Short mmCIF file of C-alpha atoms in Angstrom, two decimals:
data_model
loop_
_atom_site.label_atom_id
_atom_site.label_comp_id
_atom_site.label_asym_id
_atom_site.label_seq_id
_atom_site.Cartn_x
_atom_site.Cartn_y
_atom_site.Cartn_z
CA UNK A 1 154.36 -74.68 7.37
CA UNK A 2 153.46 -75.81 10.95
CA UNK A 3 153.34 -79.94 11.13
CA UNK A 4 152.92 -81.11 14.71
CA UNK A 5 152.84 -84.60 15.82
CA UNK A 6 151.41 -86.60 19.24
CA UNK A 7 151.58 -88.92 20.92
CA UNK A 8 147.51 -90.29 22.20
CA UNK A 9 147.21 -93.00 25.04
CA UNK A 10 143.92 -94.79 24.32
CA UNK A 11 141.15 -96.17 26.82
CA UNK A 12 137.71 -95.96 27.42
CA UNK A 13 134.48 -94.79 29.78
CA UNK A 14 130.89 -94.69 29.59
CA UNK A 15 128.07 -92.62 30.07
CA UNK A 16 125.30 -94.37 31.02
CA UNK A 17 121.79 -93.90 29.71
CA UNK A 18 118.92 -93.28 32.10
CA UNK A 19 116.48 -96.01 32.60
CA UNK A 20 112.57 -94.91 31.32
CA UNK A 21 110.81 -93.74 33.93
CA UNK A 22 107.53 -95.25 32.34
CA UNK A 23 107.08 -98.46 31.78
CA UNK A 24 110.25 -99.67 30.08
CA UNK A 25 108.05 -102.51 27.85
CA UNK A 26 106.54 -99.58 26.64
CA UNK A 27 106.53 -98.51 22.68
CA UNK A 28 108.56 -94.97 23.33
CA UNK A 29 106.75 -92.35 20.83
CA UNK A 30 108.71 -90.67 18.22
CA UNK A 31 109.73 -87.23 19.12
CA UNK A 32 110.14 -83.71 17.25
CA UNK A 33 113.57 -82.50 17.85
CA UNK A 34 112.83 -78.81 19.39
CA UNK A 35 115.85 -75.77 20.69
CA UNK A 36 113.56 -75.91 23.73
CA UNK A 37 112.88 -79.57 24.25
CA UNK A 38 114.14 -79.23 27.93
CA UNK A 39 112.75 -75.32 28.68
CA UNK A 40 110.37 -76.87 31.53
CA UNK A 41 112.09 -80.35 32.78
CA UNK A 42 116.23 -78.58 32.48
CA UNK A 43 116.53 -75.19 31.34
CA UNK A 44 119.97 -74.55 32.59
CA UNK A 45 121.01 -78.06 30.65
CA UNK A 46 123.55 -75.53 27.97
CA UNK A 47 124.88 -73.83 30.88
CA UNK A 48 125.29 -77.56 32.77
CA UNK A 49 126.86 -79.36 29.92
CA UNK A 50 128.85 -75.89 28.91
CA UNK A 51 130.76 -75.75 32.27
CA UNK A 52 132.31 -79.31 31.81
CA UNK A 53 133.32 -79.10 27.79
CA UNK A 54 134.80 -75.61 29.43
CA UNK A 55 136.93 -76.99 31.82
CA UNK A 56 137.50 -80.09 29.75
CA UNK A 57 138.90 -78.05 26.84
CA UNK A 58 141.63 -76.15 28.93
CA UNK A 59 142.96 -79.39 30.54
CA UNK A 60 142.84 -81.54 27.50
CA UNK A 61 142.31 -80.07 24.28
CA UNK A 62 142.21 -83.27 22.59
CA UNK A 63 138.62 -83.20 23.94
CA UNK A 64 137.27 -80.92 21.46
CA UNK A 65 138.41 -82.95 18.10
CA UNK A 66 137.59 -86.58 19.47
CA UNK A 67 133.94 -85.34 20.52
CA UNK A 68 133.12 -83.97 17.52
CA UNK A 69 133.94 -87.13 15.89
CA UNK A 70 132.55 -89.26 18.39
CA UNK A 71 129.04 -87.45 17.80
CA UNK A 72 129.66 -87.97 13.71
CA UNK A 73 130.12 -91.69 14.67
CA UNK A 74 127.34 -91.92 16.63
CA UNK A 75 125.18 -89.94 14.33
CA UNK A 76 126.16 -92.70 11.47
CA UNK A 77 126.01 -95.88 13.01
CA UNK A 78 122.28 -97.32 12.05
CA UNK A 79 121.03 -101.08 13.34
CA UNK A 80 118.64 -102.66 11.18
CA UNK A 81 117.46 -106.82 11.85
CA UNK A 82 117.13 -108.34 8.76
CA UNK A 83 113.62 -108.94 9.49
CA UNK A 84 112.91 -105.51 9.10
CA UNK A 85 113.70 -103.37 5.93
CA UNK A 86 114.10 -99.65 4.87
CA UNK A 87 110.86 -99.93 3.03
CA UNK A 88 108.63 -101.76 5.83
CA UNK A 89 109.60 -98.86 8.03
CA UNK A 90 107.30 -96.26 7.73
CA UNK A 91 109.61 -93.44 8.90
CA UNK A 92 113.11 -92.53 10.93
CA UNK A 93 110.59 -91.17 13.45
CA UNK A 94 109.11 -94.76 13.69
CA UNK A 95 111.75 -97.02 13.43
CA UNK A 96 113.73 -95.20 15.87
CA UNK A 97 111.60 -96.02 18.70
CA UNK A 98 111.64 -100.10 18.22
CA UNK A 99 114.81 -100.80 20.30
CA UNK A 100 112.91 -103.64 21.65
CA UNK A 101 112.32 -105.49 18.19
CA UNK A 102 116.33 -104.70 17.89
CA UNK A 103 116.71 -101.34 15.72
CA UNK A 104 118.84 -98.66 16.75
CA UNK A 105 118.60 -95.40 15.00
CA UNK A 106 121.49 -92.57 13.95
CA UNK A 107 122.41 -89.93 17.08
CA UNK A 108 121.08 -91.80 19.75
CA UNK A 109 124.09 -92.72 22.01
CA UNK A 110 124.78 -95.98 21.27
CA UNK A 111 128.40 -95.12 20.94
CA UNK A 112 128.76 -94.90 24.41
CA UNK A 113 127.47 -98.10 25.14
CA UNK A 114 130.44 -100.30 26.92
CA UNK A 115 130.38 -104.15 25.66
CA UNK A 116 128.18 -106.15 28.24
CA UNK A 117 130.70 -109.01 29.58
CA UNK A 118 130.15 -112.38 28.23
CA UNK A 119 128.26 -110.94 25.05
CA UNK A 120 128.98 -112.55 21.71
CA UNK A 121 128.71 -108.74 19.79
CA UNK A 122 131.07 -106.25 20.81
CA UNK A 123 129.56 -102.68 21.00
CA UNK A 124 129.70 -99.79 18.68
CA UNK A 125 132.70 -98.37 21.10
CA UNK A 126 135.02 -101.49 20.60
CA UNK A 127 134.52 -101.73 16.48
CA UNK A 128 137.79 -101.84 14.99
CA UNK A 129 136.59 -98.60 13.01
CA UNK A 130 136.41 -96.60 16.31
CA UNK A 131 139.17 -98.20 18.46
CA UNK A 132 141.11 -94.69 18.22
CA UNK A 133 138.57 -92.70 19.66
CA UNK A 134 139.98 -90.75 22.20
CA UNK A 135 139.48 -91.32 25.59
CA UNK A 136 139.10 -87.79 26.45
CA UNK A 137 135.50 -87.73 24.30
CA UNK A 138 134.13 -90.66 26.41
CA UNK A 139 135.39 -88.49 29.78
CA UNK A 140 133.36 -85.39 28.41
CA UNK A 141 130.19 -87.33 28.17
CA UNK A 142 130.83 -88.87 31.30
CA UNK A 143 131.23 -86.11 33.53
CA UNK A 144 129.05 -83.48 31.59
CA UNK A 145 126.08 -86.42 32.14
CA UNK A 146 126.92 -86.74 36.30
CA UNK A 147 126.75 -82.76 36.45
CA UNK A 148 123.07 -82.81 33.99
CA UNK A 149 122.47 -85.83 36.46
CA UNK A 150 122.93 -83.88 39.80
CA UNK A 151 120.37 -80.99 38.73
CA UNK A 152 118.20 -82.94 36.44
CA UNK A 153 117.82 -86.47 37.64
CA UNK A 154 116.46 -88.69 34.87
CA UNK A 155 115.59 -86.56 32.36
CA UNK A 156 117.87 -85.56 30.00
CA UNK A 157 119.49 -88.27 27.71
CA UNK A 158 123.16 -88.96 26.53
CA UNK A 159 122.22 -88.57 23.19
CA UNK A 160 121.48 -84.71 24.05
CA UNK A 161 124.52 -84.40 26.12
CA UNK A 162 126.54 -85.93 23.39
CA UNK A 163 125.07 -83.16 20.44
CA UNK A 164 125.16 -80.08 22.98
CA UNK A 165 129.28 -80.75 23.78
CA UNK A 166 130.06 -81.31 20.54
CA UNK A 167 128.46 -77.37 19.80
CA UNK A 168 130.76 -76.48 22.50
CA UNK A 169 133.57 -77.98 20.94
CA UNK A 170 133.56 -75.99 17.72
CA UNK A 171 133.13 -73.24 19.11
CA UNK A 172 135.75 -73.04 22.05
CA UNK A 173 137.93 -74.24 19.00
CA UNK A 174 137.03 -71.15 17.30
CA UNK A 175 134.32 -72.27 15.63
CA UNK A 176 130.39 -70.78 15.77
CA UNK A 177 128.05 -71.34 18.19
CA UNK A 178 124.39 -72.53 17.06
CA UNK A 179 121.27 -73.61 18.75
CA UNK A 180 121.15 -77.64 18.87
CA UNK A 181 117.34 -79.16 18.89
CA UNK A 182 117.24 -81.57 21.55
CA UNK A 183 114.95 -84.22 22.53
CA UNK A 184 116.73 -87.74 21.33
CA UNK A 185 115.84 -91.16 22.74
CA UNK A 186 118.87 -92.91 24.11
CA UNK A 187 119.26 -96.08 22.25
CA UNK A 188 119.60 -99.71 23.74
CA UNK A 189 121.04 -101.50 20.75
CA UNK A 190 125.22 -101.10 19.54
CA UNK A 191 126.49 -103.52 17.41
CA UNK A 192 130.24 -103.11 16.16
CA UNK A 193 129.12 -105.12 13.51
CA UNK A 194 127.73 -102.28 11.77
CA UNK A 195 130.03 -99.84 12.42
CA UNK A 196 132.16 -100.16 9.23
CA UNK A 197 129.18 -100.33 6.79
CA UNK A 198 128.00 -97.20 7.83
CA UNK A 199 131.63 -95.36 8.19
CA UNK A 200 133.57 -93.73 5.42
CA UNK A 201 137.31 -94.98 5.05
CA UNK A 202 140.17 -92.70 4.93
CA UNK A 203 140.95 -93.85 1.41
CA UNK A 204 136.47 -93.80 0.67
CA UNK A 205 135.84 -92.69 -3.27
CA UNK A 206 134.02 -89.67 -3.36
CA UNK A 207 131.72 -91.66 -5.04
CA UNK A 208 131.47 -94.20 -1.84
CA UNK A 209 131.28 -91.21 0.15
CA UNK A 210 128.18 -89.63 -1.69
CA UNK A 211 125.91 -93.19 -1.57
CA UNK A 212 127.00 -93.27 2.30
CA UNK A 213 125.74 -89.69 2.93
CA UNK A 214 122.55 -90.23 1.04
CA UNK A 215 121.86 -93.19 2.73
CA UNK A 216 121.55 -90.51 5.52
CA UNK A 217 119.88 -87.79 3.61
CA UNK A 218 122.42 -86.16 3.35
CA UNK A 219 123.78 -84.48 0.51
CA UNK A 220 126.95 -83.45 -1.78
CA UNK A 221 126.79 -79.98 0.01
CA UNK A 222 126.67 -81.72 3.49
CA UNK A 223 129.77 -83.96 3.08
CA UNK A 224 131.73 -80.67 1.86
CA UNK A 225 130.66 -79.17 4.55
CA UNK A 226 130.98 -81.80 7.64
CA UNK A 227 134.49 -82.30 5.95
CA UNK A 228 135.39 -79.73 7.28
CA UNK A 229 135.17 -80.88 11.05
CA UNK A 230 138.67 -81.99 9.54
CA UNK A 231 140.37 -78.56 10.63
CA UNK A 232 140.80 -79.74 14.47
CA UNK A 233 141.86 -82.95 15.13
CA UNK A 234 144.66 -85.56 14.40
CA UNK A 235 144.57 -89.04 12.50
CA UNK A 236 147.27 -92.09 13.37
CA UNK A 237 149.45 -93.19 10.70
CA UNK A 238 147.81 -95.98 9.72
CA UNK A 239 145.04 -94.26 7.70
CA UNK A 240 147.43 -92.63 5.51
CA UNK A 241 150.45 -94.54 5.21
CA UNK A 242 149.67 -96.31 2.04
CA UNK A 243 149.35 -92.74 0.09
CA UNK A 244 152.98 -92.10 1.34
CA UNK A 245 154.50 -95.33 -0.40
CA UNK A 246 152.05 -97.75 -2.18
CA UNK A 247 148.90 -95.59 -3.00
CA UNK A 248 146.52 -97.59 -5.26
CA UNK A 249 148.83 -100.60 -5.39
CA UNK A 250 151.74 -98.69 -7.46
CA UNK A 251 154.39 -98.96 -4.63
CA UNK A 252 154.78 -94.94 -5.33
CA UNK A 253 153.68 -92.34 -3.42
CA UNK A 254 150.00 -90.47 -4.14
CA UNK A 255 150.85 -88.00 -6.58
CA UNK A 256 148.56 -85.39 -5.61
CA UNK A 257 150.38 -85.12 -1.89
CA UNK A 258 152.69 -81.91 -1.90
CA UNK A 259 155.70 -83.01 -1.91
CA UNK A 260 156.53 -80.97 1.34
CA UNK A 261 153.72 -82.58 2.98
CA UNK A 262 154.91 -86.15 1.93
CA UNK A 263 158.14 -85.27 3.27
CA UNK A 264 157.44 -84.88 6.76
CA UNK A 265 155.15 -86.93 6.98
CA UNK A 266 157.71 -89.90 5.97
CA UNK A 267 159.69 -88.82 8.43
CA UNK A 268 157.06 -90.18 11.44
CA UNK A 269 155.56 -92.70 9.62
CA UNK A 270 157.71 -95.03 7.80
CA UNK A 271 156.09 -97.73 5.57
CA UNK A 272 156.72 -100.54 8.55
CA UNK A 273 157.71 -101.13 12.09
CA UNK A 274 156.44 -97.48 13.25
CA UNK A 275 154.98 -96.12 16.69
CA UNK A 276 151.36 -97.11 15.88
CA UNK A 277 150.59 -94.14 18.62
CA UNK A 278 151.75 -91.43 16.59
CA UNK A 279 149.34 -88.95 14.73
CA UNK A 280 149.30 -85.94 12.12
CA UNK A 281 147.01 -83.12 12.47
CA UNK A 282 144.10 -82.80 9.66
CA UNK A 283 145.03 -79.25 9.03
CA UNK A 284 148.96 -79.11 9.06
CA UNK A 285 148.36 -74.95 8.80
CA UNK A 286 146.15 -74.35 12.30
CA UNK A 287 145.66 -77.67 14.04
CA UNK A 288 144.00 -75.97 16.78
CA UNK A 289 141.69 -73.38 15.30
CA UNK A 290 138.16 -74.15 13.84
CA UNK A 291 138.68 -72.27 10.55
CA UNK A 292 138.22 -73.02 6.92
CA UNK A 293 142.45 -73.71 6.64
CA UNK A 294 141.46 -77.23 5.87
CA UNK A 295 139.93 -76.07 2.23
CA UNK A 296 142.82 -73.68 1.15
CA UNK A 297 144.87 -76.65 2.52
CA UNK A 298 142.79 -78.88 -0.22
CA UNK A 299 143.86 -76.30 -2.85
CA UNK A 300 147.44 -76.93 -2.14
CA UNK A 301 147.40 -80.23 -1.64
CA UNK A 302 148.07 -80.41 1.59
CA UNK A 303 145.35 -82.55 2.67
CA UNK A 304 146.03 -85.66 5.38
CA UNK A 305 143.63 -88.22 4.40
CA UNK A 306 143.04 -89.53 0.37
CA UNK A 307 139.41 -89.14 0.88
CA UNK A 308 139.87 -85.19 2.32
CA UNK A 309 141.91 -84.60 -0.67
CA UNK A 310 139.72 -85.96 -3.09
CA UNK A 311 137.10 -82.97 -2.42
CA UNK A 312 139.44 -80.53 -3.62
CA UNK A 313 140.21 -82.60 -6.96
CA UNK A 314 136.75 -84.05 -7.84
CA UNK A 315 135.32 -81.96 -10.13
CA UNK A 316 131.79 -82.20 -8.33
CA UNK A 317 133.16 -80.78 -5.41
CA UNK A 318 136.18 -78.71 -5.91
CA UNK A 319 134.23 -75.09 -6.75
CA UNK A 320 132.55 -75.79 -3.37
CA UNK A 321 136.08 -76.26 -1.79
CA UNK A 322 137.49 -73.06 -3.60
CA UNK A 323 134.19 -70.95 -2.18
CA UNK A 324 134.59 -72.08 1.49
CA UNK A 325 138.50 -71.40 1.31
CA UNK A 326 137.74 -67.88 0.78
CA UNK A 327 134.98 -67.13 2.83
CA UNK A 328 135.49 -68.09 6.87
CA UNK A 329 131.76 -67.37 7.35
CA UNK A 330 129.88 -68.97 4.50
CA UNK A 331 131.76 -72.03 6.36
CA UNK A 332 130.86 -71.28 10.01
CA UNK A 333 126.81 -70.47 8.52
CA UNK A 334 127.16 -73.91 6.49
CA UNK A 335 128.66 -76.15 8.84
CA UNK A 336 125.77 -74.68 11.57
CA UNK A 337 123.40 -75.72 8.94
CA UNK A 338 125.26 -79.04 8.25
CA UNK A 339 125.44 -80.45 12.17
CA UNK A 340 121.73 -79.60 13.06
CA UNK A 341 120.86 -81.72 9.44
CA UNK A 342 123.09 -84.43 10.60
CA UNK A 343 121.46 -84.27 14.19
CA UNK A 344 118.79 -85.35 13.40
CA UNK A 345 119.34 -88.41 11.87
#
């Protein structure tokens, strides 16, 4: 069994969004998410964006992982005034467009926001919940917007860059390539505030998990499914050091950890006093490949987080787990499905 560990310095950057070039008072109309949103105004934008998460991929790899999860964070985070409720919205499509009245909506960017100096509420970026993101996802963003920028001056939005590199991603990971609909608003509101409502934990219930996901429209499939984004990338210690010695309050060890797993991971992260820097892969079989290791890891216990483990114990969602561990391609055709569903929240 292949465990590897790193070491991640954290910082931060910022894509910009572009300023309307209408009136920016103006009520911005809800939009249907299209594969050829951009055919007239930036055709090349795939090619543009491609050539950066290309290069960015082969210098640091780390790139692909943290984007991925920086679009699922993105995707999640929702901003709703208490004036307004779920019910006095008429749709997504509506709501979405009333950044001026203070609503933010799903994959629109706002992660990327920077905290404005002076400002009482920190931004998305700087919520406790996301203070790991990798620096290296920010970068991609960054640069992949100043190359859109130099051939397609103010009209294609971070949101859209965001989605398109995070196809990249899984696929220069190993993972399959699908067509992303494009044509997202860039939002003006982040609020770390309501970051961790709309997160899951590491130690989530499945049932916490499920009421999250629906609260997206999304479903028991979906969260199998996007789970599995879990085959890349690396979490720090501190989202799973209480299974290794106190999980639930019992000052043992989670009993469903394989005990070779729980071993070596004990050996990087002790209970106190640790390098808060260091990390463990998600799937301790092929960190670096986008394949469906992370469910056969599931079956054997060998999961990282309590809340990835839980999907292959739950009853509700352990067949599911057992069918994608077999089958590579009912994955890559699911999770497809899955990230153009979450998209376009």
């Amino acid at each position: 069994m292949l465990l590897y560990f790193f070491l991640l310095t954290l910082r931060t950057s910022h894509c910009i969004p572009n300023p309307s070039k209408a009136n920016p008072t103006a009520a911005r109309l809800p939009r249907q998410l299209s594969d050829d949103f951009y055919a007239k105004s930036c055709p090349q934008l795939d090619q543009l964006v491609g050539s950066v998460t290309a290069q960015q991929f082969r210098e640091a790899p780390v790139s692909g992982p943290a984007t991925i999860r920086l679009f699922f964070h993105d995707c999640f985070v929702e901003v709703i005034p208490p004036q307004f409720t779920l019910n006095s919205l008429s749709s997504n499509a509506g709501w979405c467009t009333l950044a001026d009245q203070g609503i933010s909506c799903g994959c629109d960017g706002s992660i990327l926001i920077k905290t404005r100096a002076g400002s009482k509420e920190l931004a998305e970026r700087d919520a406790q919940h996301n203070k790991d993101l990798a620096k290296e996802a920010f970068d991609s963003i960054m640069k992949a917007k100043e190359v859109v920028e130099s051939k397609c001056p103010g009209v294609v939005s971070c949101a859209d860059i965001l989605a398109v590199a995070a196809r990249d991603f899984v696929h220069l990971a190993g993972g399959p390539y699908y067509q992303v609909k494009k044509g997202r608003w860039d939002g003006k509101i982040s609020m770390a505030s309501r970051v961790q409502p709309n997160l899951p934990r590491a130690n989530s219930t499945i049932d916490e998990i499920l009421k999250l996901f629906a609260s997206k429209g999304l479903t028991l499939n979906d969260l199998v499914v996007l789970s599995g984004a879990h085959t890349i990338g690396f979490s720090h210690c501190e989202h799973f050091v209480t299974r290794l010695y106190d999980y639930r309050g019992t000052s043992h060890s989670d009993p469903s950890i394989d005990p070779r797993l729980l071993k070596a991971l004990s050996m990087s992260c002790p209970k106190s006093g640790g390098n808060s820097d260091i990390v463990a892969p998600f799937d301790v079989t092929t960190p670096f490949s986008f394949d469906n290791a992370y469910y056969g890891n599931l079956e054997a216990r060998l999961g990282l987080l309590e809340a990835d483990q839980a999907l292959g114990l739950d009853p509700r969602t352990k067949t599911m787990v057992q069918d994608l561990a077999k089958d590579k391609q009912k994955f890559f055709q699911a999770f497809a499905v899955a990230m153009d569903k979450m998209g376009g929240i």
